[in-house]
Short mmCIF file of C-alpha atoms in Angstrom, two decimals:
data_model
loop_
_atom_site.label_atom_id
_atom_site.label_comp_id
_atom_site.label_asym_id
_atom_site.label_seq_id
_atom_site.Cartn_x
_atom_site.Cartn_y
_atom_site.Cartn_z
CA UNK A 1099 0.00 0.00 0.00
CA UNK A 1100 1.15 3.46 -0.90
CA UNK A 1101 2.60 6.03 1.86
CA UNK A 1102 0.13 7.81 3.63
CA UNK A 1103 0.34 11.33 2.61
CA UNK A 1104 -0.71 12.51 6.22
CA UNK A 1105 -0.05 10.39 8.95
CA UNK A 1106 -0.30 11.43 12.72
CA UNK A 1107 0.77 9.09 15.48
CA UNK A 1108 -0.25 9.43 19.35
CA UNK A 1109 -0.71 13.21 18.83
CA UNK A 1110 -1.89 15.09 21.55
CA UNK A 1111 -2.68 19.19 22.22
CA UNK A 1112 -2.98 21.17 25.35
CA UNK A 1113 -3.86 24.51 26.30
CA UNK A 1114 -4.07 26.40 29.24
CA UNK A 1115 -7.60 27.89 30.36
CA UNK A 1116 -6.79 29.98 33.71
CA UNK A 1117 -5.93 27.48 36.03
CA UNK A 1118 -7.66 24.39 34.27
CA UNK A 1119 -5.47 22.62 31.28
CA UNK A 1120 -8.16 21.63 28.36
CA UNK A 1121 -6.82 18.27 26.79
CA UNK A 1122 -7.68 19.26 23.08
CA UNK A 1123 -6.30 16.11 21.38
CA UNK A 1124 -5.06 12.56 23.60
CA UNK A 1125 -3.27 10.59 21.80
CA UNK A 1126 -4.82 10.47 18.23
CA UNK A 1127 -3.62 8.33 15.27
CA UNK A 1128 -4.64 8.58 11.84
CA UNK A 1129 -3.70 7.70 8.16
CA UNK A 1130 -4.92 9.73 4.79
CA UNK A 1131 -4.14 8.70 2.08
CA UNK A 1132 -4.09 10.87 -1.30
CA UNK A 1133 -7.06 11.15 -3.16
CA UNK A 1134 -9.06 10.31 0.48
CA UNK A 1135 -11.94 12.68 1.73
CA UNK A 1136 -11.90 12.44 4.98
CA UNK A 1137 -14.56 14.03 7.42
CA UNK A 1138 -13.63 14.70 10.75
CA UNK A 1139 -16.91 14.84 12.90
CA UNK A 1140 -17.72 15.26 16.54
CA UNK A 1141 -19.81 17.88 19.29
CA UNK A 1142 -18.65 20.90 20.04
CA UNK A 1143 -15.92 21.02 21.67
CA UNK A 1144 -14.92 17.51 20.78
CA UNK A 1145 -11.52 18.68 18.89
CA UNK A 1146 -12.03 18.91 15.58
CA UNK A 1147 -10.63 21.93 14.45
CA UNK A 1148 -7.76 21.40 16.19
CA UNK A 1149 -7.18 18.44 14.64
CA UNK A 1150 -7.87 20.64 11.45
CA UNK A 1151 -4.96 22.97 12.40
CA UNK A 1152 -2.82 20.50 13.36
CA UNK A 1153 -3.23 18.76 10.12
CA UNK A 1154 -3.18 21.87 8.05
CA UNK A 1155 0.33 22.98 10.12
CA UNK A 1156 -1.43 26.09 11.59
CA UNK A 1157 -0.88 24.83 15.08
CA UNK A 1158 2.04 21.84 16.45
CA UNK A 1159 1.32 19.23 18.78
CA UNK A 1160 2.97 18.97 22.25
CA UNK A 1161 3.69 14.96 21.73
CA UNK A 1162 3.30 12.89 19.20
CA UNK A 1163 4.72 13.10 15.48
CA UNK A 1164 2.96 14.28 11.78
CA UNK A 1165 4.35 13.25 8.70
CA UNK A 1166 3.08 15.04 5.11
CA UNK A 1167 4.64 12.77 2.53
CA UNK A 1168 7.25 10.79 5.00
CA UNK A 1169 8.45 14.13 5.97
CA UNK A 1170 8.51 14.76 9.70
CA UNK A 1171 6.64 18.71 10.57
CA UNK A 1172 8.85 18.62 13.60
CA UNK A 1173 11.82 19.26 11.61
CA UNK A 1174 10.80 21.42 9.60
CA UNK A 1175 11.55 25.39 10.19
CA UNK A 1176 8.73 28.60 10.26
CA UNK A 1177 10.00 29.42 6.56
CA UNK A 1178 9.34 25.44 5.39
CA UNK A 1179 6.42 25.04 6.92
CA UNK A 1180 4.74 28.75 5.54
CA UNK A 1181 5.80 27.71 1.66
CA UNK A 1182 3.57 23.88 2.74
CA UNK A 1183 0.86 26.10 3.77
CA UNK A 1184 1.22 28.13 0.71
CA UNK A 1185 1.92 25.49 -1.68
CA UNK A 1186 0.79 22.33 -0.73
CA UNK A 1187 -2.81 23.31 1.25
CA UNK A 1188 -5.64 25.24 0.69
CA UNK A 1189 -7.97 26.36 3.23
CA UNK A 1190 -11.37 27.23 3.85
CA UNK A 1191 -13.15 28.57 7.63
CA UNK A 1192 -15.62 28.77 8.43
CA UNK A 1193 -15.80 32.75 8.85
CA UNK A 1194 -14.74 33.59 5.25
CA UNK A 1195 -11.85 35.40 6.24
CA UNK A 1196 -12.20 37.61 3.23
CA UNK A 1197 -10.67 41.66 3.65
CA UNK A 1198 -13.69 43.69 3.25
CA UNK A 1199 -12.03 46.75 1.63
CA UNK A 1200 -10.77 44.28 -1.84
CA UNK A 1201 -13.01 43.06 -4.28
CA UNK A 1202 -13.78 39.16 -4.96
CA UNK A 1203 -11.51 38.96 -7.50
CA UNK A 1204 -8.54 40.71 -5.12
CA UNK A 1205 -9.14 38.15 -2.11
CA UNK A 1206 -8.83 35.40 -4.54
CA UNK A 1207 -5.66 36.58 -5.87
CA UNK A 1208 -4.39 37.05 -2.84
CA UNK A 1209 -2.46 33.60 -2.26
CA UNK A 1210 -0.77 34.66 -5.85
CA UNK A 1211 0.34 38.11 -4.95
CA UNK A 1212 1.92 36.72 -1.66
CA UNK A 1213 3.79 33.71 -3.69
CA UNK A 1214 4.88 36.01 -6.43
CA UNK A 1215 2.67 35.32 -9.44
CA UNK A 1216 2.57 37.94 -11.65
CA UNK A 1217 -0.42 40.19 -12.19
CA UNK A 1218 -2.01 39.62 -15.30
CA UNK A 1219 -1.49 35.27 -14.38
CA UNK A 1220 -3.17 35.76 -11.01
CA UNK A 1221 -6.05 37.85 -12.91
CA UNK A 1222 -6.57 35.33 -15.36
CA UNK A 1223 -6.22 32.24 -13.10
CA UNK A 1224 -8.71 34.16 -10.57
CA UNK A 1225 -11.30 35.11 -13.17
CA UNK A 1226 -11.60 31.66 -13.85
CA UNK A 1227 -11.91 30.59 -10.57
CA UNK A 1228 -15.05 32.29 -9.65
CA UNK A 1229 -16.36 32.43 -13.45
CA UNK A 1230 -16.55 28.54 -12.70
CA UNK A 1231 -17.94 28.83 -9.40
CA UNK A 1232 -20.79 31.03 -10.53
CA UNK A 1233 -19.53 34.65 -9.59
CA UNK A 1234 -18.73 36.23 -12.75
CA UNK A 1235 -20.91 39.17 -11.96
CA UNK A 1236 -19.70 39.07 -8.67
CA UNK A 1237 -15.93 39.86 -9.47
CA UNK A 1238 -15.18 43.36 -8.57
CA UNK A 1239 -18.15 43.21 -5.71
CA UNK A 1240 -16.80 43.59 -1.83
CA UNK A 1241 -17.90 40.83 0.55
CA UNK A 1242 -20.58 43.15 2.43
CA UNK A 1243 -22.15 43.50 -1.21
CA UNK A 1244 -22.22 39.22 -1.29
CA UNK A 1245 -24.39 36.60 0.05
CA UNK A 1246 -23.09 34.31 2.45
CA UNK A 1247 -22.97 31.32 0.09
CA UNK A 1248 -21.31 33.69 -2.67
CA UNK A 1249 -18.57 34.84 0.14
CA UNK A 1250 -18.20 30.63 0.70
CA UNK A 1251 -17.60 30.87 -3.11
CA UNK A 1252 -15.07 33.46 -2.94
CA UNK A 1253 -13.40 31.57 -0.03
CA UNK A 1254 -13.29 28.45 -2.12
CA UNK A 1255 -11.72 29.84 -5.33
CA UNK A 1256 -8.69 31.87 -3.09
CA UNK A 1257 -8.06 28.37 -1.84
CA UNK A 1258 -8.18 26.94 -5.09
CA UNK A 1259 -6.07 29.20 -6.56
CA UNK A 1260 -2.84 27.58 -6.53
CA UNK A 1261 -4.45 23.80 -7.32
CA UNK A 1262 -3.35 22.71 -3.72
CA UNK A 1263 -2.73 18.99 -3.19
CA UNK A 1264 -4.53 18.95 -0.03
CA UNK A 1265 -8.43 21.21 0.81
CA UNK A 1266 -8.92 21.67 4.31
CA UNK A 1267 -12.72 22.75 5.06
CA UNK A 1268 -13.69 23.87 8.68
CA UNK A 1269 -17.48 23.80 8.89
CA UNK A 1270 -17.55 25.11 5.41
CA UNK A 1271 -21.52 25.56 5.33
CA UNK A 1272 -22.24 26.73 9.00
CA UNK A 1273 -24.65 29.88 9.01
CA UNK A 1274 -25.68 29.12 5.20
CA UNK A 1275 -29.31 29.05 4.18
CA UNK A 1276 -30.34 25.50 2.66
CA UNK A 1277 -29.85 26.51 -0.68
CA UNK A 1278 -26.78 28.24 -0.52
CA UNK A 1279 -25.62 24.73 2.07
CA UNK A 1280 -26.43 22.87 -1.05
CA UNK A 1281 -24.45 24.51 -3.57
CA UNK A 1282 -21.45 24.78 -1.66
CA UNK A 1283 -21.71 21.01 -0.95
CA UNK A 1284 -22.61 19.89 -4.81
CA UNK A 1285 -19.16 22.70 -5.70
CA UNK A 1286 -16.85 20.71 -2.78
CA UNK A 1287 -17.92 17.58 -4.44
CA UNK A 1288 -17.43 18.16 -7.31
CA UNK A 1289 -13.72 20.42 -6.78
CA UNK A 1290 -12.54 17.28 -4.44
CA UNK A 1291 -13.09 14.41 -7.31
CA UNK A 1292 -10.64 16.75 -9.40
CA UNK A 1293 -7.13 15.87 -9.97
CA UNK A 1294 -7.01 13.47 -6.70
CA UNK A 1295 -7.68 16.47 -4.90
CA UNK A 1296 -6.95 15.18 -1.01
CA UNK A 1297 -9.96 16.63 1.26
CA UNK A 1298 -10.11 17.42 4.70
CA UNK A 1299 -13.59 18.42 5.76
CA UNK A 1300 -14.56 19.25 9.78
CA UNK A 1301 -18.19 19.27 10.27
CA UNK A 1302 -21.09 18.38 12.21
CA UNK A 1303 -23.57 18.36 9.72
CA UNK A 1304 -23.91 14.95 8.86
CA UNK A 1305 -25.76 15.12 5.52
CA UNK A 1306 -22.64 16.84 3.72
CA UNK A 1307 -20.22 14.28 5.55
CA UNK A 1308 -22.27 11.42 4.17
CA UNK A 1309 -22.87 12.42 0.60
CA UNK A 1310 -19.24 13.63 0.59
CA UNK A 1311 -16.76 11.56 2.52
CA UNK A 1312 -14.83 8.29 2.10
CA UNK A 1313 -13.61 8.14 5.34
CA UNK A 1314 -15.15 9.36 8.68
CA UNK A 1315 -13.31 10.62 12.03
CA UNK A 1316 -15.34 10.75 15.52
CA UNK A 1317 -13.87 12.47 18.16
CA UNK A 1318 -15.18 13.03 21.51
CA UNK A 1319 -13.26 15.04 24.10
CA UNK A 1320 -9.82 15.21 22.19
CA UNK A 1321 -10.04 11.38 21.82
CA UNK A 1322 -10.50 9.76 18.04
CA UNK A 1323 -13.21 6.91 19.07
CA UNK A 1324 -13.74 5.61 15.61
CA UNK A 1325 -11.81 6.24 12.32
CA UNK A 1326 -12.37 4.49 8.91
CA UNK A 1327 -15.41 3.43 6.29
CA UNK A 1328 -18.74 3.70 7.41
CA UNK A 1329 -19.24 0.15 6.57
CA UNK A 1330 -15.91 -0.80 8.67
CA UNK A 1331 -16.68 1.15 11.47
CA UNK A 1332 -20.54 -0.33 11.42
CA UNK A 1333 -18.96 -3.50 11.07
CA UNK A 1334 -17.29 -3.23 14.40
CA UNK A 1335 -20.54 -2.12 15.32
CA UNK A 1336 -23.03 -4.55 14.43
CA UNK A 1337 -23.69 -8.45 13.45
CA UNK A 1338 -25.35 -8.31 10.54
CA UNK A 1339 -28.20 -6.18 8.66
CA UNK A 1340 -31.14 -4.22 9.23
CA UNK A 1341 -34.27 -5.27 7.36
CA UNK A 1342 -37.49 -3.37 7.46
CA UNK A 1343 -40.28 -5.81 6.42
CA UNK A 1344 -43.55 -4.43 5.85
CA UNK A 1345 -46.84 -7.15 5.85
CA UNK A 1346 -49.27 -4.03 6.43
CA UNK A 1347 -49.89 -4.52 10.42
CA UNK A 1348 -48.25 -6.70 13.25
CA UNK A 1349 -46.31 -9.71 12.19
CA UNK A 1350 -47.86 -12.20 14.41
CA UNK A 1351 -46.31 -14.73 17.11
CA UNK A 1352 -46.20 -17.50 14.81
CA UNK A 1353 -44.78 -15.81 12.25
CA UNK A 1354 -42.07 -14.19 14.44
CA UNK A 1355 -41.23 -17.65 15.69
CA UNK A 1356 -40.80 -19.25 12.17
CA UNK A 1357 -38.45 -16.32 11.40
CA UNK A 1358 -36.41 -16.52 14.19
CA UNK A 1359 -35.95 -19.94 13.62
CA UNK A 1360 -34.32 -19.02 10.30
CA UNK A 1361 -30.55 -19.57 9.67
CA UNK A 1362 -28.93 -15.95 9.57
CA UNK A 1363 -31.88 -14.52 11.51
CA UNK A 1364 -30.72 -12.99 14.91
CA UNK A 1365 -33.71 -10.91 16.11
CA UNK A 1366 -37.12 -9.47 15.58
CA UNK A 1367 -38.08 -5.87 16.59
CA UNK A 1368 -42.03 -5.53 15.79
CA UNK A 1369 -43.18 -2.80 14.17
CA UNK A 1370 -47.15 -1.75 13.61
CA UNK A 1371 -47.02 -2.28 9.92
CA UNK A 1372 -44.13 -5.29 10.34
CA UNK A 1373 -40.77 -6.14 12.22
CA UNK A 1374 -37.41 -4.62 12.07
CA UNK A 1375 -35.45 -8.23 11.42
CA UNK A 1376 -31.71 -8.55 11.84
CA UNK A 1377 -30.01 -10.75 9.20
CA UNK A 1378 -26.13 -12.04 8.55
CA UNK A 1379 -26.44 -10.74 4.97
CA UNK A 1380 -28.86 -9.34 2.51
CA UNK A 1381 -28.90 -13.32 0.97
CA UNK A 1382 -31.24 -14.29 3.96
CA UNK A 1383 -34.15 -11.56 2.79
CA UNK A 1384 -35.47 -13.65 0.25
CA UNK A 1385 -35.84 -16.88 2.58
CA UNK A 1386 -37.41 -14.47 5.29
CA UNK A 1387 -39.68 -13.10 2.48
CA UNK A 1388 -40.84 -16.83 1.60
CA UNK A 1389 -41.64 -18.04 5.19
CA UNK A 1390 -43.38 -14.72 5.51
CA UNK A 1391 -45.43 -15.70 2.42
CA UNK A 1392 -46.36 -19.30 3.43
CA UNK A 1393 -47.39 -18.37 6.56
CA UNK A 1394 -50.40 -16.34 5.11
CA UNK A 1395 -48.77 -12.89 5.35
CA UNK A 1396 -48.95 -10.35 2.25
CA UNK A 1397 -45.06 -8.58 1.66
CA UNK A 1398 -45.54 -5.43 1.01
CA UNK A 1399 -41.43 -4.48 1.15
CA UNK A 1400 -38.33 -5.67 2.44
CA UNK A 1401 -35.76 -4.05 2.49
CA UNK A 1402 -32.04 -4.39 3.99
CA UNK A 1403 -30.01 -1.20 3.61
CA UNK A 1404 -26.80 -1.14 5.43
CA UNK A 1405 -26.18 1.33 8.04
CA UNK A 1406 -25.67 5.28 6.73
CA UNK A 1407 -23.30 7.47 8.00
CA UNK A 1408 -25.67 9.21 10.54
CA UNK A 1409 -26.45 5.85 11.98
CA UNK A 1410 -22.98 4.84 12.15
CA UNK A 1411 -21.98 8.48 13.75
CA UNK A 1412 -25.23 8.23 16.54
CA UNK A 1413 -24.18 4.50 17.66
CA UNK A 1414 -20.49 5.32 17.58
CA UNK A 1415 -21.78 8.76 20.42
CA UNK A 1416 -24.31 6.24 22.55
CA UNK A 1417 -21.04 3.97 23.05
CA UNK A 1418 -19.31 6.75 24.21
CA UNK A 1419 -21.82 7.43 26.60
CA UNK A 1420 -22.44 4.32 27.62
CA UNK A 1421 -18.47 4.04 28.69
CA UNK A 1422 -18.76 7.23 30.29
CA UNK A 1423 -22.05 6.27 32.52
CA UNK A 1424 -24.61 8.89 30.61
CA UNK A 1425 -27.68 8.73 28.74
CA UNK A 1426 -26.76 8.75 25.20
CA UNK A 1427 -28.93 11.60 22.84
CA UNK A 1428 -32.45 11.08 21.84
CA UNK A 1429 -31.21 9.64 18.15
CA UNK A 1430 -28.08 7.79 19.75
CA UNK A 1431 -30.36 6.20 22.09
CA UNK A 1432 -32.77 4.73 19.53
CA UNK A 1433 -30.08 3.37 17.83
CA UNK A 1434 -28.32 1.62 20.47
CA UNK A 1435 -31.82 0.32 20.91
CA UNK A 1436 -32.40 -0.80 17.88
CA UNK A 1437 -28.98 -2.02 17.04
CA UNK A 1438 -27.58 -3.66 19.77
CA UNK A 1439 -29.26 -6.63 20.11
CA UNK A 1440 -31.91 -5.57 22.60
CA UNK A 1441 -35.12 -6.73 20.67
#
């Protein structure tokens, strides 16, 4: 397998709050690999953006050790470490960060002016930019004259400017409408499948993580509790499948008992129009579907979908408070229910 291209190992961060230390990151290990979109998810206050700056070189760990390409950060100097941010990443916060006196086109030439590109190049490779992104009439407006989803824009084409290897995102659609969320997630899309663009996104909406993301990251209190596929990590999770069998009311003792009695069958959850049954694989539906049918009962659907990312991310937070002795969320909660075993 090829060398990560970011690679942290038993990285931790502290800071100082008056007389209290806050233990931002404990020990965290992760591998991305190039071409990977990664989505680093958690509460507030869980770590994630600085994991984000740690990643992205804006801040350095107190233990541990990064590597960007087998190169160790910790040897590298403020100079080599500026021309990485300038060369190698692109960023976008969550605030914009766009100087309200310049124009759109001036922020997103910016990174160009600062790195030496001549004029007329960073013009040209700027129009472009936002021409593509939908803000061609928008060039020589000033951010208090944009929407917040055209600002997003802007932010997005000044980090795209120089084609950076790796796009870091923190909460790239928080305080957008749901149109303007939309766009910007249908524009990151489509930017990160470009040129095996590596992606770093830190969010907590969930939708964008799981249309977007190949990889997801759960952190809770500085600590990375889960890190991988959404199928892996669900693996870990769960024995087996989810299927949602609809016979239009109650499924009966009888009928229960015949389907528990099933090979690859592990439970039955009733439902008022069904069951919830647990199954090794999706292969088992059809012979749950058939002793459904010969025992008088109409199938109206059946369906086995794996886990999604949400469910994966809720079950992954009632663990965690399950370890820690708490009553998980609301959503968590029904999922550990309904997941776990506990028919």
């Amino acid at each position: 397998m090829a060398e990560p291209l970011l690679e942290l190992h038993g990285v931790s961060r502290r800071f100082r709050a008056g007389d209290t230390e806050v233990r931002a990151l404990e020990q965290v290990s992760l591998a991305i690999r190039r071409g990977e979109f990664v989505a680093i998810m958690g509460p507030s206050g869980s770590g994630k953006s600085t994991l984000m700056n740690v990643l992205g070189c804006l801040d350095r760990a107190d233990a541990g050790s990064y590597r960007i390409g087998g190169r160790a950060v910790a040897e590298l100097d403020d100079d080599a470490l500026a021309a990485l941010r300038r060369d190698t990443f692109g960023f976008v916060f969550q605030r914009y960060h766009l100087l309200p006196g310049e124009s759109a086109l001036e922020n997103v030439e910016m990174p160009a002016l600062y790195a030496g590109v001549p004029r007329a190049e960073r013009a040209r490779r700027a129009t472009a930019l936002l021409a593509r992104l939908g803000l061609a009439d928008r060039i020589r407006h000033r951010p208090s004259q944009l929407s917040g989803g055209q600002q997003q824009r802007v932010a997005l084409a000044r980090a795209l400017l120089h084609d950076p290897e790796v796009l870091f995102l923190d909460e790239p659609t928080s305080g957008l409408d749901p149109a303007a969320t939309r766009d910007v997630v249908e524009l990151i899309g489509a930017l990160a499948s470009e040129h095996g663009r590596t992606v770093v996104l830190c969010t907590h909406f969930l939708g964008e993580a799981g249309r977007l993301a190949d990889r997801m990251a759960v952190l809770h209190r500085g600590v990375l509790h889960a890190f991988g596929r959404p199928e892996a990590i669900a693996a870990d999770l769960w024995d087996g499948l989810d299927a949602r069998v609809d016979v239009g009311g109650p499924l009966g003792d009888d009928a229960a008992r015949a389907v528990l009695a099933l090979d690859g069958v592990a439970g039955v959850a009733p439902l008022p129009e069904g069951a919830v049954i647990r199954v090794a694989d999706r292969e088992v539906l059809p012979v749950v579907v058939r002793t459904l049918v010969e025992a008088g009962l109409p199938v109206y659907g059946a369906d086995a979908r794996p886990p999604s990312l949400e469910d994966v991310y809720f079950a992954v937070e009632a663990r965690i408070a399950a370890a820690e002795g708490r009553d998980p969320a609301p959503r968590a909660a029904d999922l550990l229910g309904h997941r776990d075993g506990s028919w």
